Every structure is written in C-alpha cells, then in structure tokens.
Short mmCIF file of C-alpha atoms and ligand atoms in Angstrom, two decimals:
data_model
loop_
_atom_site.label_atom_id
_atom_site.label_comp_id
_atom_site.label_asym_id
_atom_site.label_seq_id
_atom_site.Cartn_x
_atom_site.Cartn_y
_atom_site.Cartn_z
CA MET K 1 -9.01 10.28 32.64
CA ILE K 2 -11.99 10.83 33.71
CA THR K 3 -15.10 9.71 32.77
CA GLU K 4 -18.94 11.45 33.00
CA THR K 5 -21.57 9.80 33.74
CA THR K 6 -24.50 12.47 32.66
CA THR K 7 -26.03 12.54 29.36
CA GLU K 8 -25.76 16.35 29.16
CA ALA K 9 -21.80 16.44 30.49
CA ILE K 10 -21.06 13.40 27.69
CA TYR K 11 -23.31 15.37 25.01
CA GLU K 12 -20.63 18.92 25.74
CA LYS K 13 -17.67 16.67 25.98
CA LEU K 14 -18.31 15.56 22.65
CA THR K 15 -19.91 18.32 21.22
CA GLY K 16 -16.95 20.47 21.55
CA LEU K 17 -14.67 17.30 20.09
CA LEU K 18 -16.83 16.49 17.56
CA SER K 19 -19.54 18.76 16.34
CA LYS K 20 -17.97 19.55 13.55
CA THR K 21 -17.99 16.18 11.90
CA VAL K 22 -20.34 14.50 13.74
CA PRO K 23 -23.98 15.38 12.95
CA ASP K 24 -26.04 16.25 15.81
CA PHE K 25 -28.25 13.86 16.61
CA GLU K 26 -26.12 11.78 16.78
CA LEU K 27 -23.91 12.62 18.72
CA ARG K 28 -26.63 12.73 21.75
CA ILE K 29 -27.51 9.38 20.81
CA LYS K 30 -24.14 8.18 21.53
CA ALA K 31 -24.04 10.55 24.61
CA GLU K 32 -27.31 8.90 26.32
CA LEU K 33 -25.59 4.99 25.54
CA ALA K 34 -22.64 5.92 27.07
CA ALA K 35 -23.85 7.33 30.47
CA GLU K 36 -25.62 4.35 30.80
CA ILE K 37 -22.32 2.49 30.13
CA ASN K 38 -20.48 5.07 32.64
CA GLN K 39 -23.19 3.99 35.35
CA LEU K 40 -22.59 0.19 34.99
CA LYS K 41 -19.45 0.90 35.29
CA LEU K 42 -19.47 2.46 38.62
CA GLU K 43 -21.75 -0.09 40.24
CA LYS K 44 -20.18 -2.97 38.78
CA ASN K 45 -16.57 -1.81 39.92
CA ALA K 46 -15.31 -1.83 36.41
CA VAL K 47 -12.90 -0.09 34.41
CA ILE K 48 -13.03 0.50 30.28
CA LEU K 49 -9.57 0.72 28.35
CA GLY K 50 -9.69 1.91 24.77
CA HIS K 51 -7.45 1.19 22.00
CA ASN K 52 -6.33 4.66 20.13
CA TYR K 53 -8.17 2.27 17.26
CA MET K 54 -11.47 2.59 18.79
CA GLU K 55 -13.86 5.66 16.87
CA PRO K 56 -14.16 8.79 18.06
CA ALA K 57 -17.75 8.69 20.17
CA LEU K 58 -16.39 5.96 21.59
CA PHE K 59 -12.63 7.07 22.26
CA TYR K 60 -14.25 10.47 23.88
CA SER K 61 -17.00 9.20 26.15
CA ILE K 62 -16.14 5.63 27.77
CA PRO K 63 -12.77 4.58 28.40
CA ASP K 64 -10.91 5.18 31.94
CA TYR K 65 -7.76 4.72 30.40
CA VAL K 66 -6.75 4.80 26.23
CA GLY K 67 -3.11 4.07 24.47
CA ASP K 68 -2.11 1.64 22.15
CA SER K 69 -1.32 -2.51 23.11
CA LEU K 70 1.65 -1.43 25.61
CA GLU K 71 0.32 1.75 27.31
CA LEU K 72 -3.66 -0.43 28.18
CA SER K 73 -1.23 -3.91 28.93
CA ARG K 74 -0.01 -1.66 31.80
CA LYS K 75 -3.12 -0.02 33.06
CA ALA K 76 -4.39 -3.75 32.66
CA ALA K 77 -1.74 -5.10 35.39
CA GLN K 78 -2.14 -2.33 37.42
CA SER K 79 -6.12 -2.17 37.42
CA ASN K 80 -7.84 -3.34 41.11
CA LYS K 81 -11.30 -3.01 39.28
CA ASP K 82 -13.36 -6.28 39.27
CA ILE K 83 -14.25 -6.19 35.63
CA ILE K 84 -11.73 -4.97 33.04
CA VAL K 85 -13.85 -4.33 29.74
CA PHE K 86 -11.48 -4.03 26.45
CA CYS K 87 -13.17 -1.75 24.36
CA GLY K 88 -9.87 -3.66 21.43
CA VAL K 89 -9.17 -6.36 19.98
CA LYS K 90 -9.52 -9.93 21.46
CA PHE K 91 -5.97 -10.27 21.58
CA MET K 92 -5.48 -7.02 23.67
CA ALA K 93 -8.03 -8.58 26.38
CA GLU K 94 -6.19 -11.84 25.99
CA THR K 95 -3.18 -9.76 27.35
CA ALA K 96 -4.95 -7.93 30.48
CA LYS K 97 -6.28 -11.78 31.18
CA ILE K 98 -2.84 -12.42 31.19
CA LEU K 99 -1.44 -9.91 33.51
CA ASN K 100 -4.59 -9.66 35.79
CA PRO K 101 -5.90 -13.24 35.85
CA THR K 102 -8.16 -13.08 39.06
CA LYS K 103 -10.75 -10.16 37.06
CA LYS K 104 -13.11 -10.94 34.69
CA VAL K 105 -12.03 -9.23 31.57
CA LEU K 106 -14.82 -8.46 28.78
CA VAL K 107 -14.03 -8.20 25.24
CA PRO K 108 -17.31 -6.10 23.73
CA SER K 109 -17.68 -8.56 20.22
CA GLU K 110 -16.75 -11.66 19.92
CA LYS K 111 -15.95 -11.12 16.29
CA ALA K 112 -13.24 -8.49 16.63
CA GLY K 113 -9.98 -10.94 16.08
CA CYS K 114 -6.79 -9.71 14.20
CA SER K 115 -5.69 -10.84 11.18
CA LEU K 116 -1.85 -11.07 12.48
CA ALA K 117 -3.37 -12.79 15.72
CA ALA K 118 -4.83 -15.20 12.81
CA SER K 119 -1.90 -16.21 10.55
CA ILE K 120 -0.03 -18.15 13.15
CA THR K 121 -0.44 -20.99 16.29
CA ALA K 122 1.16 -22.53 18.95
CA GLN K 123 2.72 -25.49 16.62
CA ASP K 124 4.28 -23.50 14.58
CA VAL K 125 6.08 -21.81 17.12
CA ARG K 126 6.96 -25.32 18.24
CA GLU K 127 7.92 -26.25 14.59
CA LEU K 128 10.02 -23.19 14.68
CA LYS K 129 11.81 -24.21 17.58
CA ALA K 130 12.48 -27.19 16.41
CA LYS K 131 13.72 -25.95 12.94
CA PHE K 132 16.36 -23.23 14.82
CA PRO K 133 17.35 -25.06 18.71
CA GLY K 134 18.43 -22.40 21.34
CA VAL K 135 17.27 -19.23 19.18
CA PRO K 136 15.16 -16.51 20.70
CA VAL K 137 11.44 -16.53 19.81
CA VAL K 138 9.96 -12.31 19.76
CA THR K 139 6.34 -12.55 19.56
CA TYR K 140 4.45 -9.44 19.13
CA ILE K 141 1.71 -8.74 21.12
CA ASN K 142 -0.70 -9.18 18.48
CA THR K 143 -0.74 -12.54 18.87
CA TYR K 144 -3.30 -15.26 21.02
CA ALA K 145 -1.96 -16.44 24.23
CA ASP K 146 -0.71 -19.79 23.13
CA VAL K 147 1.64 -18.40 20.53
CA LYS K 148 3.04 -16.05 23.70
CA ALA K 149 3.55 -19.35 25.94
CA GLU K 150 5.61 -20.43 23.72
CA SER K 151 7.78 -17.58 23.22
CA ASP K 152 10.52 -15.88 25.00
CA ILE K 153 9.55 -12.20 25.28
CA CYS K 154 6.68 -10.40 23.90
CA CYS K 155 7.18 -6.48 21.95
CA THR K 156 4.78 -4.00 20.75
CA SER K 157 5.61 -1.96 18.08
CA GLY K 158 6.67 0.52 20.24
CA ASN K 159 9.50 -1.06 21.89
CA ALA K 160 10.24 -4.18 19.19
CA VAL K 161 13.80 -2.26 18.27
CA GLU K 162 14.67 -2.40 22.25
CA VAL K 163 12.99 -5.83 23.02
CA VAL K 164 15.76 -7.28 19.91
CA LYS K 165 18.65 -5.17 20.95
CA SER K 166 18.21 -6.95 24.76
CA LEU K 167 18.77 -10.45 23.67
CA LYS K 168 22.08 -9.79 22.91
CA THR K 169 22.09 -12.99 20.58
CA ASP K 170 23.69 -13.62 16.82
CA ARG K 171 19.67 -14.66 15.60
CA VAL K 172 16.33 -13.76 16.68
CA ILE K 173 12.63 -15.99 15.54
CA PHE K 174 10.32 -12.36 15.21
CA ILE K 175 6.77 -13.31 14.68
CA PRO K 176 4.07 -13.30 13.06
CA ASP K 177 4.31 -9.36 11.22
CA GLU K 178 6.46 -10.29 7.86
CA TYR K 179 6.56 -5.89 7.45
CA LEU K 180 6.85 -4.93 11.45
CA ALA K 181 9.96 -7.61 11.55
CA ALA K 182 11.22 -6.68 8.10
CA ASN K 183 11.59 -3.17 9.53
CA VAL K 184 12.97 -4.03 12.86
CA ALA K 185 15.81 -5.94 11.10
CA ARG K 186 16.75 -2.68 8.77
CA GLU K 187 16.77 -0.76 12.59
CA THR K 188 18.88 -3.32 14.16
CA GLY K 189 21.14 -4.01 11.00
CA LYS K 190 20.05 -7.65 10.42
CA GLN K 191 19.38 -9.84 7.52
CA ILE K 192 15.97 -11.55 7.78
CA ILE K 193 14.37 -14.85 6.23
CA TYR K 194 10.99 -16.30 5.49
CA PRO K 195 11.83 -20.11 6.21
CA THR K 196 8.16 -21.18 5.94
CA ARG K 197 7.36 -19.52 2.39
CA ASP K 198 9.22 -22.11 1.09
CA PRO K 199 9.37 -25.26 3.35
CA LEU K 200 10.93 -27.76 1.69
CA ARG K 201 13.97 -25.49 1.47
CA ARG K 202 17.20 -26.10 3.34
CA PHE K 203 18.83 -23.85 5.81
CA THR K 204 22.29 -23.72 5.44
CA GLU K 205 24.58 -22.04 8.20
CA ASP K 206 26.71 -20.30 5.21
CA LEU K 207 23.15 -18.40 4.69
CA ASP K 208 23.74 -15.05 6.12
CA TYR K 209 20.93 -13.86 8.41
CA GLN K 210 19.94 -13.16 11.67
CA MET K 211 16.21 -12.77 11.82
CA ILE K 212 13.65 -15.36 10.58
CA GLY K 213 10.37 -14.09 10.31
CA TRP K 214 7.00 -15.39 9.81
CA PRO K 215 4.30 -13.98 7.13
CA GLY K 216 1.62 -12.50 9.10
CA ARG K 217 0.59 -9.21 8.11
CA CYS K 218 -2.12 -6.59 9.41
CA GLU K 219 -4.77 -6.62 6.93
CA VAL K 220 -5.09 -2.81 7.24
CA HIS K 221 -1.31 -1.31 7.49
CA GLU K 222 -0.63 -3.83 4.35
CA LYS K 223 -2.75 -1.97 1.94
CA PHE K 224 -0.64 1.07 2.02
CA THR K 225 1.20 1.87 -1.01
CA VAL K 226 4.46 4.08 -1.97
CA GLU K 227 1.61 4.84 -5.38
CA ASP K 228 -1.12 6.10 -2.61
CA ILE K 229 1.93 8.53 -1.05
CA VAL K 230 3.10 9.43 -4.19
CA ASN K 231 0.01 10.55 -4.80
CA VAL K 232 -0.69 12.17 -1.57
CA ARG K 233 2.10 14.19 -1.56
CA LYS K 234 1.43 15.48 -5.56
CA GLN K 235 -2.00 17.33 -3.87
CA PHE K 236 0.01 18.35 -0.59
CA PRO K 237 3.50 18.99 -1.16
CA ASP K 238 3.85 19.95 2.49
CA VAL K 239 2.02 16.92 3.89
CA ILE K 240 4.04 15.18 6.87
CA ILE K 241 3.60 11.08 6.17
CA LEU K 242 3.09 9.11 9.21
CA ALA K 243 3.19 5.05 8.46
CA HIS K 244 3.03 2.83 11.06
CA PRO K 245 5.98 -0.18 11.80
CA GLU K 246 3.58 -2.60 9.77
CA CYS K 247 3.18 -0.79 7.02
CA SER K 248 5.69 -2.42 4.08
CA PRO K 249 9.46 -1.24 5.00
CA GLU K 250 8.99 0.30 0.94
CA VAL K 251 5.90 2.26 2.72
CA VAL K 252 7.74 3.21 5.66
CA ALA K 253 10.76 4.31 3.38
CA ALA K 254 8.63 6.72 1.32
CA SER K 255 7.37 8.23 5.15
CA ASP K 256 8.39 11.22 7.10
CA PHE K 257 8.11 9.10 10.45
CA SER K 258 7.25 5.57 11.73
CA GLY K 259 6.36 4.06 14.75
CA SER K 260 3.19 2.52 17.28
CA THR K 261 0.01 5.00 17.39
CA THR K 262 1.69 6.90 20.41
CA ALA K 263 4.55 7.57 19.16
CA MET K 264 2.67 9.07 16.28
CA ILE K 265 0.08 10.68 17.94
CA LYS K 266 2.93 12.82 19.42
CA TYR K 267 4.77 13.53 17.02
CA VAL K 268 1.18 15.60 15.31
CA GLU K 269 0.82 17.29 18.99
CA LYS K 270 4.48 18.29 19.49
CA THR K 271 5.47 19.40 15.48
CA ASN K 272 3.83 22.15 13.53
CA ALA K 273 3.18 20.83 9.64
CA PRO K 274 0.92 22.68 7.27
CA HIS K 275 -0.91 18.83 6.75
CA TYR K 276 -0.80 15.58 8.69
CA LEU K 277 -1.34 11.90 7.06
CA MET K 278 -1.20 8.99 9.22
CA LEU K 279 -0.92 5.69 7.30
CA THR K 280 -3.51 3.11 10.09
CA GLU K 281 -6.79 2.31 10.84
CA CYS K 282 -8.51 5.91 9.78
CA SER K 283 -10.64 6.21 13.26
CA MET K 284 -7.25 7.65 14.86
CA GLY K 285 -6.99 10.36 12.46
CA ASP K 286 -10.13 11.56 13.80
CA ASN K 287 -9.29 11.24 17.54
CA VAL K 288 -5.75 13.10 16.67
CA ALA K 289 -8.11 15.45 14.42
CA ALA K 290 -10.27 16.14 17.82
CA ALA K 291 -7.79 16.33 20.29
CA ASN K 292 -5.91 19.09 18.10
CA PRO K 293 -8.19 20.93 16.20
CA ASP K 294 -5.10 23.11 14.90
CA LYS K 295 -4.21 20.99 12.96
CA GLU K 296 -5.08 19.36 9.35
CA MET K 297 -5.51 15.96 9.03
CA LEU K 298 -5.67 14.09 5.87
CA ARG K 299 -7.27 10.58 6.23
CA LEU K 300 -7.01 7.68 3.78
CA CYS K 301 -10.87 5.61 4.96
CA SER K 302 -10.81 3.35 2.26
CA ILE K 303 -8.73 1.05 4.51
CA ARG K 304 -10.51 0.36 7.50
CA CYS K 305 -9.65 -3.14 10.11
CA PRO K 306 -13.25 -4.98 10.17
CA HIS K 307 -12.02 -6.03 13.61
CA MET K 308 -11.93 -2.91 15.21
CA ASN K 309 -15.06 -1.81 14.26
CA GLN K 310 -16.94 -4.38 15.31
CA ILE K 311 -16.52 -2.99 19.14
CA THR K 312 -19.59 0.09 19.49
CA LEU K 313 -21.11 1.92 22.70
CA GLU K 314 -24.41 -0.52 21.64
CA ASP K 315 -21.90 -4.30 22.09
CA THR K 316 -19.70 -2.36 24.76
CA LEU K 317 -22.85 -1.64 26.92
CA GLU K 318 -24.98 -5.44 26.55
CA ALA K 319 -21.01 -7.11 27.32
CA LEU K 320 -21.08 -5.02 30.60
CA GLN K 321 -25.22 -5.55 31.13
CA LYS K 322 -24.54 -9.53 30.07
CA GLU K 323 -20.51 -9.29 31.66
CA GLN K 324 -20.12 -11.12 27.77
CA PHE K 325 -17.78 -12.37 26.92
CA GLU K 326 -15.33 -12.60 29.20
CA ILE K 327 -11.75 -14.15 28.13
CA VAL K 328 -10.71 -17.27 29.57
CA ILE K 329 -7.21 -18.53 28.99
CA ASP K 330 -5.98 -21.96 30.37
CA GLU K 331 -3.98 -21.36 33.68
CA GLU K 332 -0.70 -23.18 32.10
CA ILE K 333 -0.82 -21.63 28.45
CA ARG K 334 -1.45 -18.37 30.95
CA LYS K 335 1.44 -18.55 33.45
CA LYS K 336 3.96 -19.53 30.73
CA ALA K 337 2.16 -16.31 28.36
CA TYR K 338 2.65 -13.59 31.81
CA VAL K 339 6.82 -14.72 31.79
CA ALA K 340 6.67 -13.57 27.77
CA VAL K 341 4.84 -10.35 28.82
CA GLU K 342 6.53 -9.35 31.98
CA ARG K 343 9.65 -9.60 30.27
CA MET K 344 8.77 -7.25 27.97
CA LEU K 345 7.34 -4.86 30.55
CA HIS K 346 10.79 -4.63 31.84
CA ILE K 347 12.33 -3.39 28.74
CA GLY K 348 9.73 -0.62 28.70
S1 SF4 I 1 -5.38 -2.94 12.65
FE1 SF4 I 1 -4.17 -4.50 11.77
S2 SF4 I 1 -2.91 -5.23 13.84
FE2 SF4 I 1 -4.62 -4.51 14.27
S3 SF4 I 1 -6.49 -5.46 15.08
FE3 SF4 I 1 -6.92 -4.57 13.13
S4 SF4 I 1 -5.53 -6.68 11.40
FE4 SF4 I 1 -5.15 -6.48 13.47
#
C-alpha cells in the first residue's frame, strides 16, 4: 500500500472512502495528523502495520500494510525498516519483535491488551504439559511471548485447522481460546475437554477426548448470541451473516460463513448478497463498507474491542515522535517463541 504524505492527498483519499459516514471537518483533522505521521515515518525509516480492526480514518491513511495477524506477522518478518509501528494490540507487536528482533518495534498505546492473551500464563502452560505429558501444544497467536515460548506451534484463526491436522497426533492441547478450540474440534472431528474448569477432576485414559482446551475468551466475540442472529434475520431475511471463529460454536452454526478477518473480507468481496453482517469488531464493518460502496453492511456496534480502540492517530504520532512504547522480550523467551511462530508460518 502506498501512503500519501500531504494533508491534501490524504484528505482526498479519505473523502473518497468515508465522506458518507465521517463529517468533513473530522476528515480534515485526521488527514493533518496522518500527513504528519507519514512524513515522520519516512524520516525515521519506519513501517506501519495496521490490523483490520483499526478505525477507518487510521486504517486508510497511515499503514503501509493492512491485514490480519498472520499477514501482518509475515510483513513484520520481511521488513528491512529500522522501526516497526504496530497499529494493533500488544501481542501482535510482540509477534513482530519475535520475528524481527533487530528492529525497534513500537505499539502506540500501552493499554492495548487482549482478554485472550491475558487469560493464560506460561506457568499455566507448564502445568498443562505436566498434566498431559507428550501432548503437543498449539497456541493461538493471541498470546504473549512467554506463553508462545512454552508451545510447540502457533496458529491463527485462519490456519488453526491446518495446524492441528499437520501434527498428525492423537491428542493436542489447544490454548487459550475456548470457542476457537471448540470450532476447530468440530471441524477436525475431535472431542474436546476443558480440564482446568474442574482441577480436582481426574482424567483417565478411558475418557474419549482428542483435544484439551483452555477457558479463555475474546471479550468481543463471546458477546454475540444466536438471539442476535435471529433478530437480525427477522428484520433482514436476506442477510448473509459471517462469524469469526472466536464466536461460540452455536453462533458459528447459526451463521452462513465463519472465517478469519481476511477470509470474511474476501467472502464479501467475492459474493453479491443484499446485506452482510460480520460478527466481529465493528470497525472492520466500517472498513469493508468503505472499500465496497456497492455492498450493504449491517453493524452490531454496541460490541467493541476496548483494546483495539486504544490505538488512535494521535497516539501513533506520539509513539513515532518519542519512539515509545517499545516492545522488549527476553532473548531466551524470544528464541523459543520464534520456533513456535516460525513452524506456523511454514504451514501457511
Ligand atoms: S477483539 Fe478480542 S481477541 Fe482481538 S484484541 Fe480484542 S479482546 Fe483480543
């Protein structure tokens, strides 16, 4: 993606994409900020990566690359710039640092966490491995570096099924997203248990299970319900509903399609339905609507990610100016985490 460096060029671009939804004076303010960021980016030899959940004015003005965790991880690994600014949450910026350790990696807000990443610690993984010796650990990319370091391989929502199949083992530990694990278990024909819910319960070999999960959840996707879908379909009977695999299995089953953020975007681009609703962070609906003005996108915007929404143009400018908040990872942990992330990248 080519990013413009003058206020006028950015304003023109944003107006073309967002003038129906964002007032003109707001677009001007954002264009000025974005121009300052893009000039600084050139001066400091930086690259900006923007996750699909960034708000539209930021999404369409400053990132050199946009995409999901997997795509942005690849871009981070390949970057030869001195500074990588990750407009996303902390675990994503950590993944960039894991893959490209000699670069200065910045995340624009220290508050950009994630309920999934916070749901599990490295000690939790060590205890799971002790409880299920020899069972490989598949760890969702939405985790911190020390958890990845305890894992055999990482996955994203886009390649989780392939990663699990690639192991060709009878059992896998799949952490930390309870719902993603349940959706992957269904797709791969495996029975899943969540032993940590009931730590006193003994698990014996006669119990039939092939996946061991963990009760972490995305605080955004867990909130969508089958009732939401029923209500939307009542009002818009012709709507196509797309659910992220971090939604519950019931919500996924009641939807028309389930896939990663990139898979959802491609689905909308390639099909022609009267209405679409994506059950994911609301900003992505705005971004897809801006890029596809011929498509009617419905939104359930009362459900937002408080972490992704920490990332603003103002904070990104300040992060570049002060070169804050830098990601630092212990080298031993980074090397171990690198092995798990790199194995995933080989699979796809
Ligand atoms: S949307 Fe969910 S998984 Fe993504 S950063 Fe927010 S809390 Fe974490």
